[in-house]
Coordinates of C-alpha atoms and ligand atoms in Angstrom, one line a residue:
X1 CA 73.5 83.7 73.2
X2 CA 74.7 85.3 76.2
X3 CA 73.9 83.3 79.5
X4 CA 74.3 86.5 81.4
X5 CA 74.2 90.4 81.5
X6 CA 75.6 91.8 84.2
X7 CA 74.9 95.6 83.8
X8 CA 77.5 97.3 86.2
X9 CA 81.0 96.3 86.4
X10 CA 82.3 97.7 89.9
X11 CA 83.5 95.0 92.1
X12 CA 80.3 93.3 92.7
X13 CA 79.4 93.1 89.3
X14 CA 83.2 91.5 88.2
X15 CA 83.4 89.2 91.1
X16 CA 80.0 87.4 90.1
X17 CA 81.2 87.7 86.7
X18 CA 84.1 85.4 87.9
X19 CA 82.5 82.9 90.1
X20 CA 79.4 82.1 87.0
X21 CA 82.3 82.1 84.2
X22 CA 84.3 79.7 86.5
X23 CA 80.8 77.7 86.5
X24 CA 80.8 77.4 82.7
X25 CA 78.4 80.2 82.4
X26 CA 78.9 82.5 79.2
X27 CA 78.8 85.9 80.8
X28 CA 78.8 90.0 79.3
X29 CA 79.7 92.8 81.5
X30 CA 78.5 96.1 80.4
X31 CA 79.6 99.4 82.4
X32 CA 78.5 102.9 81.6
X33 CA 82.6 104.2 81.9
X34 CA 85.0 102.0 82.7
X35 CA 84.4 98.9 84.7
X36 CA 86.1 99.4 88.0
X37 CA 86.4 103.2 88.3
X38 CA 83.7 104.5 90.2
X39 CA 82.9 103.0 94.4
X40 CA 85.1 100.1 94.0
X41 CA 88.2 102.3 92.8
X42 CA 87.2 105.0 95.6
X43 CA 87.1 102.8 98.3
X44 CA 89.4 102.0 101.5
X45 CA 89.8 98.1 100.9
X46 CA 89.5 97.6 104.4
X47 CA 88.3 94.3 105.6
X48 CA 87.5 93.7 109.3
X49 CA 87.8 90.0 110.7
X50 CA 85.1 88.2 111.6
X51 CA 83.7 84.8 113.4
X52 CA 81.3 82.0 111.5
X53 CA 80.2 81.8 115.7
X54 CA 77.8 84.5 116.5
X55 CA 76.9 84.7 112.7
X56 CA 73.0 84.3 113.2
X57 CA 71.9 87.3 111.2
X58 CA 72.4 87.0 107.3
X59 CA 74.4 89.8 107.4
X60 CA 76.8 88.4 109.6
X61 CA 76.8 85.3 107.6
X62 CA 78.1 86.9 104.5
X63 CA 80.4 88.8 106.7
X64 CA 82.1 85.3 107.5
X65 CA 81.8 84.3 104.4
X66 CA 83.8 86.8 102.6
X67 CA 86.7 86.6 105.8
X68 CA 87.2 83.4 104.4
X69 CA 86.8 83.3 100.9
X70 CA 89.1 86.9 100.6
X71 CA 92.5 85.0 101.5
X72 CA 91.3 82.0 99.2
X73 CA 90.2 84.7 96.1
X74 CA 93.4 86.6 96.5
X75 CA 95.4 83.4 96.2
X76 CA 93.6 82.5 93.1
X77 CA 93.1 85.5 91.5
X78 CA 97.6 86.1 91.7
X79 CA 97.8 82.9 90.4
X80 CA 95.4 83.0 87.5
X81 CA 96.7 86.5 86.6
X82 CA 99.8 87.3 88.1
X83 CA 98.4 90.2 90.1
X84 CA 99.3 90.8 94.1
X85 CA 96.1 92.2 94.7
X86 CA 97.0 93.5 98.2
X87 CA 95.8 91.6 100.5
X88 CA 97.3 91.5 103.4
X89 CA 96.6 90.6 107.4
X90 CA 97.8 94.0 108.8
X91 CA 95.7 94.4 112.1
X92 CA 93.9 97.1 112.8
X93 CA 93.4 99.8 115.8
X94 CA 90.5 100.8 117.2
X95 CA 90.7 104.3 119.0
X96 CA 88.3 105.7 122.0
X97 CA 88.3 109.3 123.1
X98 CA 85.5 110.5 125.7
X99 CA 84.0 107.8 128.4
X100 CA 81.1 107.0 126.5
X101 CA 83.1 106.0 123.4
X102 CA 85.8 104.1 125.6
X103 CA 83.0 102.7 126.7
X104 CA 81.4 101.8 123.7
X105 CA 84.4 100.4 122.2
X106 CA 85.1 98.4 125.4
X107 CA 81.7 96.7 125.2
X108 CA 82.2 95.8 121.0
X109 CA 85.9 94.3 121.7
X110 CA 84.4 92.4 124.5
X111 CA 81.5 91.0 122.5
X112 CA 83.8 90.6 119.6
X113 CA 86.0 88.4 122.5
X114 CA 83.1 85.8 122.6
X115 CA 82.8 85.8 119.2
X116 CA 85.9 83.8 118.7
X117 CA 87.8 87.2 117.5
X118 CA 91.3 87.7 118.9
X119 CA 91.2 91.5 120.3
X120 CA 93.8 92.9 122.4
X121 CA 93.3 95.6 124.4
X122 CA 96.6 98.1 124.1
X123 CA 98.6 100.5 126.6
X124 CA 100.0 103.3 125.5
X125 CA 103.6 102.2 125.0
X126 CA 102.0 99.5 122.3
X127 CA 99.8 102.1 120.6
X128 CA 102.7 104.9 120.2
X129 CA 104.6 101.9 118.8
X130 CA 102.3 101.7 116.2
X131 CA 102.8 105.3 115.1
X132 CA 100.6 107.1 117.0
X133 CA 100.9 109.5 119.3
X134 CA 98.8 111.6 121.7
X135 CA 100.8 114.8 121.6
X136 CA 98.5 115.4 118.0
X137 CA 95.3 114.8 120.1
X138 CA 92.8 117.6 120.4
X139 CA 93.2 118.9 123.3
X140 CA 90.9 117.5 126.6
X141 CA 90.3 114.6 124.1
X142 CA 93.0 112.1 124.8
X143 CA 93.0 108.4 123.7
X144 CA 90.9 106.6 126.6
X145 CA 90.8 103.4 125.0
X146 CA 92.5 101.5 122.1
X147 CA 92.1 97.7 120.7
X148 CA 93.8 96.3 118.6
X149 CA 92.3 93.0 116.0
X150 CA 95.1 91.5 114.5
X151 CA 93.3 89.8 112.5
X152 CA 91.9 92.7 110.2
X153 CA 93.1 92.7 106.8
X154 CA 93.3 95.5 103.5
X155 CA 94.0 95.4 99.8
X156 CA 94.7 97.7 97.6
X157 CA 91.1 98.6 95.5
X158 CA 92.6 99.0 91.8
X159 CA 94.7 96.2 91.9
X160 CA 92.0 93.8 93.1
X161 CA 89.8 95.4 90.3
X162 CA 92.8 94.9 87.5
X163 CA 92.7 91.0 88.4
X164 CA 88.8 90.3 88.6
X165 CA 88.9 91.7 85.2
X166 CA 91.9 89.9 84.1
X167 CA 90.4 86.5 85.6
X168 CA 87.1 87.2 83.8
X169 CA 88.6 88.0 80.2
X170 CA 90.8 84.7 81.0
X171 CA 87.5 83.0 81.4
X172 CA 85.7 84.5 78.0
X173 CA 83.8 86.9 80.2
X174 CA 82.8 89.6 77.5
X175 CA 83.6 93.1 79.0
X176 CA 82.3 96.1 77.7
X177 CA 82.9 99.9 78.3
X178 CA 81.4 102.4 77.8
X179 CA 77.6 100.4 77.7
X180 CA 75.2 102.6 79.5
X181 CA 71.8 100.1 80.3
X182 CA 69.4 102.8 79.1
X183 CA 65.8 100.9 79.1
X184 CA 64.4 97.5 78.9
X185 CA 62.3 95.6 76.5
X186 CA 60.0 93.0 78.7
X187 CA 57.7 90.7 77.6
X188 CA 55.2 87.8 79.8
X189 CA 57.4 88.8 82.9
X190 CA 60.9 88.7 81.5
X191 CA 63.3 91.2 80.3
X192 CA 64.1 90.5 76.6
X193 CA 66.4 93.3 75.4
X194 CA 68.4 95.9 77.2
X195 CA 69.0 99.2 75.8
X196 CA 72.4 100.2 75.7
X197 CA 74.9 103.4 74.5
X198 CA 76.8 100.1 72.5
X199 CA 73.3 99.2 71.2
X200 CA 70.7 96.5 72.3
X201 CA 71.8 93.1 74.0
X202 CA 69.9 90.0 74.9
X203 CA 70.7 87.9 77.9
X204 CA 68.5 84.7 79.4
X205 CA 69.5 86.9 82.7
X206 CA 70.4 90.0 84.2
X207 CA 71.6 91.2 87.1
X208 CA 71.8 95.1 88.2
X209 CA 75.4 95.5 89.7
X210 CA 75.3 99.0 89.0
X211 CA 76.1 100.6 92.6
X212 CA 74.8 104.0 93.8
X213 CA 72.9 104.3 90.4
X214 CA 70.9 101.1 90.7
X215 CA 67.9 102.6 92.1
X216 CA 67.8 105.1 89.1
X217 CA 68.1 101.9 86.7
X218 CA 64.9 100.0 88.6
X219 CA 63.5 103.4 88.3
X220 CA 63.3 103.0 84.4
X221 CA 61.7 100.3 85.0
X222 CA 58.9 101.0 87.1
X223 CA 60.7 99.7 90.4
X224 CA 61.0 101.3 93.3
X225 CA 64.1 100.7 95.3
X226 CA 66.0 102.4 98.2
X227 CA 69.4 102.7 96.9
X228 CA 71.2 106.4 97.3
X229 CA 74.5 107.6 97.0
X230 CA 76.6 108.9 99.8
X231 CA 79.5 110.4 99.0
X232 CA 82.8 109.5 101.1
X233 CA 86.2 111.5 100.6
X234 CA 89.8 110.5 100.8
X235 CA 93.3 111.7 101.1
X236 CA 96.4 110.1 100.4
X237 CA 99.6 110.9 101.6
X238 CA 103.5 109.9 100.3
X239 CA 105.4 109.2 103.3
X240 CA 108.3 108.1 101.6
X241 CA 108.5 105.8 104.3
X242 CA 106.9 102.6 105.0
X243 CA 107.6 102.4 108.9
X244 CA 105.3 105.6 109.6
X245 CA 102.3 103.3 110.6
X246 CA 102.0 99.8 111.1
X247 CA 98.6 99.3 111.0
X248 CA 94.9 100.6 110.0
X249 CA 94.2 102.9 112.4
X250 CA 90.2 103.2 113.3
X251 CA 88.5 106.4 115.1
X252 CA 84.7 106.4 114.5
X253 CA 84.0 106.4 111.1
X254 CA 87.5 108.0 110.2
X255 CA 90.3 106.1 109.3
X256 CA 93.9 105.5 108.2
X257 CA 94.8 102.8 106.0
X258 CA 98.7 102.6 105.6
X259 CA 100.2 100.8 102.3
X260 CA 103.3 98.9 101.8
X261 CA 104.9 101.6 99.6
X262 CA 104.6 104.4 102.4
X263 CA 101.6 105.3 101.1
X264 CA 99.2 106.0 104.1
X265 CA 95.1 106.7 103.1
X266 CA 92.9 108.8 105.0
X267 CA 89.1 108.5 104.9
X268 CA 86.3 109.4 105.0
X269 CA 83.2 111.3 104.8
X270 CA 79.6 110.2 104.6
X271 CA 77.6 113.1 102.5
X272 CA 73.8 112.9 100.9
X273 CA 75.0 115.3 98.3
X274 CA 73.3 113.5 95.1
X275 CA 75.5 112.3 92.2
X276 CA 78.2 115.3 92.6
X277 CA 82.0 113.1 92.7
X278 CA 84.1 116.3 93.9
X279 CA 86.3 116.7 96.7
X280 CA 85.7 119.8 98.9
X281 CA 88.4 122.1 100.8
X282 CA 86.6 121.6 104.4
X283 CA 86.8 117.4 104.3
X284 CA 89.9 117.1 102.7
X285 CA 91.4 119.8 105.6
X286 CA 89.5 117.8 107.9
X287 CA 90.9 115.0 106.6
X288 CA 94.5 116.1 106.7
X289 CA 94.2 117.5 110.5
X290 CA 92.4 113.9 111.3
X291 CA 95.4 112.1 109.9
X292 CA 98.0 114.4 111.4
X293 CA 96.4 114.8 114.9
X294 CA 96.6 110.9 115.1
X295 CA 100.1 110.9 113.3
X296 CA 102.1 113.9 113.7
X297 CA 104.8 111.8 111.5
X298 CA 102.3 112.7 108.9
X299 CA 103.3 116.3 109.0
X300 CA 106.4 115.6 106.8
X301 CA 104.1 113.8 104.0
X302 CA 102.8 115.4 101.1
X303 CA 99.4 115.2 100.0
X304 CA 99.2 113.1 97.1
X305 CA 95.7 113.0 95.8
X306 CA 92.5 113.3 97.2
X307 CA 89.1 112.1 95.5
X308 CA 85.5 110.8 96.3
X309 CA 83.7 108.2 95.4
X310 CA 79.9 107.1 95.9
X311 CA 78.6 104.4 97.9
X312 CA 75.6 102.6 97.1
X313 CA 73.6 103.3 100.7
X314 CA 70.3 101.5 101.2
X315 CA 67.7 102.3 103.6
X316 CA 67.8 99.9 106.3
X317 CA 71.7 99.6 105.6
X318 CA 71.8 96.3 104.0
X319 CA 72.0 95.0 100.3
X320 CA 69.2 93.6 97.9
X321 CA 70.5 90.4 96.4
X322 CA 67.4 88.6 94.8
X323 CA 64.8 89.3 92.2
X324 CA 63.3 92.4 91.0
X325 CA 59.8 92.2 91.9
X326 CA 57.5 90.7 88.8
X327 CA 60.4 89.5 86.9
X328 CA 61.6 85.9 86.1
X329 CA 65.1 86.4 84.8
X330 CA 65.9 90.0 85.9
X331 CA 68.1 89.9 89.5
X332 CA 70.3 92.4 91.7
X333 CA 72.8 93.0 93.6
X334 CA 73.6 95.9 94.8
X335 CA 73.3 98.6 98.5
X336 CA 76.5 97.2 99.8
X337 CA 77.4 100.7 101.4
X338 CA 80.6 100.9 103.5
X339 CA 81.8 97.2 103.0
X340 CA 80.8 96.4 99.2
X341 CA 84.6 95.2 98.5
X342 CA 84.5 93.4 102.0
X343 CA 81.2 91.4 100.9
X344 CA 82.1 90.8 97.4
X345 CA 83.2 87.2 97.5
X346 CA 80.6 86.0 99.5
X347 CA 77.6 88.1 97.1
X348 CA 79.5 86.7 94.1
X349 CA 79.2 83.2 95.5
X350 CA 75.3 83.7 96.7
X351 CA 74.2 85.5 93.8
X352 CA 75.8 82.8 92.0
X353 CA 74.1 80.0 93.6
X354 CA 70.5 81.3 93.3
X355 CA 71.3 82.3 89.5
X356 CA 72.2 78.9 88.7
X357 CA 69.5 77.2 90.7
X358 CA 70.9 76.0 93.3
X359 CA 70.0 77.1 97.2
X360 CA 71.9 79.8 98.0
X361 CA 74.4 78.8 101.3
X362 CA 72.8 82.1 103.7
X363 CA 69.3 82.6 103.6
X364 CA 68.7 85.5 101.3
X365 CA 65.5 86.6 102.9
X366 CA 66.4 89.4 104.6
X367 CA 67.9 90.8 101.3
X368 CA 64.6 90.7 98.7
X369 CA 64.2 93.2 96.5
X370 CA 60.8 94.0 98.0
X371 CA 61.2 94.4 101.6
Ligands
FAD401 C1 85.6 106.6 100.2 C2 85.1 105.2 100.2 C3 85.7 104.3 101.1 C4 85.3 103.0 101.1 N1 85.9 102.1 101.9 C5 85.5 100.8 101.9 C6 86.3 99.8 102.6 O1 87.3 100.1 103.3 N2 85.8 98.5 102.6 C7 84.7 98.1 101.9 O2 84.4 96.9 101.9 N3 84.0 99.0 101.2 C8 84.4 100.3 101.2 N4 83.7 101.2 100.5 C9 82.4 100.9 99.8 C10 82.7 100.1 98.6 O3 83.6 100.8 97.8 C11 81.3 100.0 97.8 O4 80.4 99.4 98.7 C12 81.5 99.0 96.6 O5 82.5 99.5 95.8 C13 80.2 99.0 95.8 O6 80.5 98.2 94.6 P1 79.6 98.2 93.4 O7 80.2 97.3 92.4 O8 78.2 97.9 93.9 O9 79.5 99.7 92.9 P2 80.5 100.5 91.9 O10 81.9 100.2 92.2 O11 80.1 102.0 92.0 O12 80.2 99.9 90.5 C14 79.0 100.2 89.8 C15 79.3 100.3 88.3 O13 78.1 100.4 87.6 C16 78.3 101.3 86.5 N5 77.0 101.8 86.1 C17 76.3 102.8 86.6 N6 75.1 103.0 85.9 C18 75.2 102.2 84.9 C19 74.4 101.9 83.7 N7 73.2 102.6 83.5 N8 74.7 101.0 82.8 C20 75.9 100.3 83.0 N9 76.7 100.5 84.0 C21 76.4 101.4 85.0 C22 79.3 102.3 87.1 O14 80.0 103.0 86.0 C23 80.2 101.5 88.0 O15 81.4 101.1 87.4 C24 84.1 102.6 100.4 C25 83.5 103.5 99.5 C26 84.0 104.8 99.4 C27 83.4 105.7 98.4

């Protein structure tokens, strides 16, 4: 019998598919389309640096955690499978218009000083070297303040995706598309049987990887949990040119993530607009006059694609990783919002412990299901 069912197979779900197969564990992956496609796909695959020194908060914690383990995974994941998943220490920007955000940003770089993170703060000359320039500002809005963290990192979403998957099938992980969890059979506290699109399928565990839809899965079965979908959109440009921008590029919550093939992303949005995946004309203009205010070498790009994806939000911003209220064998992990490819490893490698019985390495408190 399967060990475990993990019902979702975005990148939480596949990278603790990975770390309990490499743990002998015989493990089944079920995912209502295909795995891989939906947040996990959407997403930027930025991954900001951080320090194990001011790590107090749990949070934090699994923040280190996964800075160190994403260098380590990508390693092991091309050499198991053959696939360059991207990853790759490209620094990253940070950009401050009016006083109060130079301000801001001045205090964060600071604090992120004493934290052990290298931050330099940049004049103009190094910034324009980068690729960008004020002349696309907004008018009355020039750059006041710029950092830069060479230590931030990026890799490319699909590719990452491709090898978890490949690593798991390497490892007899059972992968199945196209397996909607539709309801559960429980009996003296446990889940016996889900119900599935492929048909019914019997675990001695679950776990509920299933992203922005995870709250509508507890729903069915009597659970109550804050998980909601915000929608983020994002542009991609060809530059046909891979010197255009040398590194991510960060202004509020927008962003510009440039690739190795000249590709250069633009993101993104943050919408409570339900379960509706389309693009609209206003962000994706948005979008475009973001990218080519900041880098008028943009101008000459064409617009590639643009698309949306859903991030699983929760309430107070952090994820559940634990057990569903009442039941034994029945666990999630899921509300990673903005950074769900950022925290993978380290979720994978928690989740992991406490599903094999062993203390989990961060204290998971602050992540239980009922808070
Ligand atoms: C535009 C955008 C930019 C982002 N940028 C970044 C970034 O730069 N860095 C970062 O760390 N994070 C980023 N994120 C966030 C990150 O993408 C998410 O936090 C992460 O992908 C969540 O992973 P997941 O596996 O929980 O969810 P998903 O990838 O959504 O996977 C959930 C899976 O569950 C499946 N599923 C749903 N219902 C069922 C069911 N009933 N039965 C079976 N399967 C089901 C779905 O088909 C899906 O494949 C971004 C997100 C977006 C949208």
């Amino acid at each position: 019998m399967t060990d475990v069912l993990i019902i979702g197979g975005g990148v939480i779900g596949l990278s603790l598919a990975w770390d309990l197969a490499q743990h002998g564990r015989q493990v089944q992956v079920i995912d209502s389309g295909e795995p891989g496609k939906e947040a996990s796909w959407a997403g930027a695959g930025i991954l900001p640096p951080t320090s194990w020194k001011a790590a107090l908060h749990p949070y934090d914690q699994l923040r280190a955690l996964s800075s160190e383990l994403h260098p380590l995974w990508a390693a092991a994941l091309s050499k198991q499978t053959g696939i360059d998943t991207g990853y790759r220490t490209c620094g990253g920007i940070y950009l401050a218009r009016t006083p109060g955000e130079a301000a801001s940003l001045t205090g964060w770089a600071n604090a992120a000083t004493e934290e052990g993170i290298e931050v330099h703060r940049l004049g103009e000359r190094e910034w324009e070297e980068s690729g960008i320039r004020e002349q696309g500002a907004v008018e009355g809005r020039r750059i006041r303040a710029a950092y830069l963290l060479p230590k931030e990192a990026q890799l490319r979403n699909p590719r990452h995706l491709q090898a978890l998957r490949t690593a798991c099938e390497r490892l007899g992980v059972v992968i199945t598309p196209g397996g909607a969890a539709l309801d559960f059979e429980i009996r003296d506290g446990r889940v016996q049987t889900v119900i599935t699109s492929a048909g019914p399928l019997q675990a001695s565990q679950f776990c509920l990887t299933s992203g922005a839809w995870t709250g509508q899965i507890c729903a069915t079965l009597g659970i109550p949990l804050g998980i909601f979908p915000i929608r983020g959109q994002m542009v991609l440009f060809n530059t046909h040119d891979v010197s255009v921008l040398k590194h991510i590029v960060t202004e509020g919550s927008r962003y510009l993530v440039p690739r190795e093939d000249g590709h250069v992303l633009a993101g993104s949005t943050e919408e409570e607009v339900g379960f509706d995946k389309s693009t609209t004309e206003e962000a994706v203009a948005d979008l475009i006059a973001f990218a080519r205010g900041l880098v008028p070498a943009l101008e000459n790009a064409t617009v590639e694609r643009k698309w949306a994806g859903l991030r699983p939000a929760s309430f107070d911003s952090l994820p559940y990783l634990g057990l569903l209220p009442g039941l034994a064998n029945c666990f999630v992990a899921s509300g990673h919002f903005r950074s769900g490819l950022y925290l993978s490893p380290a979720t994978a490698v928690v989740m992991s412990q406490m599903m094999r019985g062993e203390q989990p390495q961060i204290d998971l408190g602050p992540f239980r299901t009922g808070r």
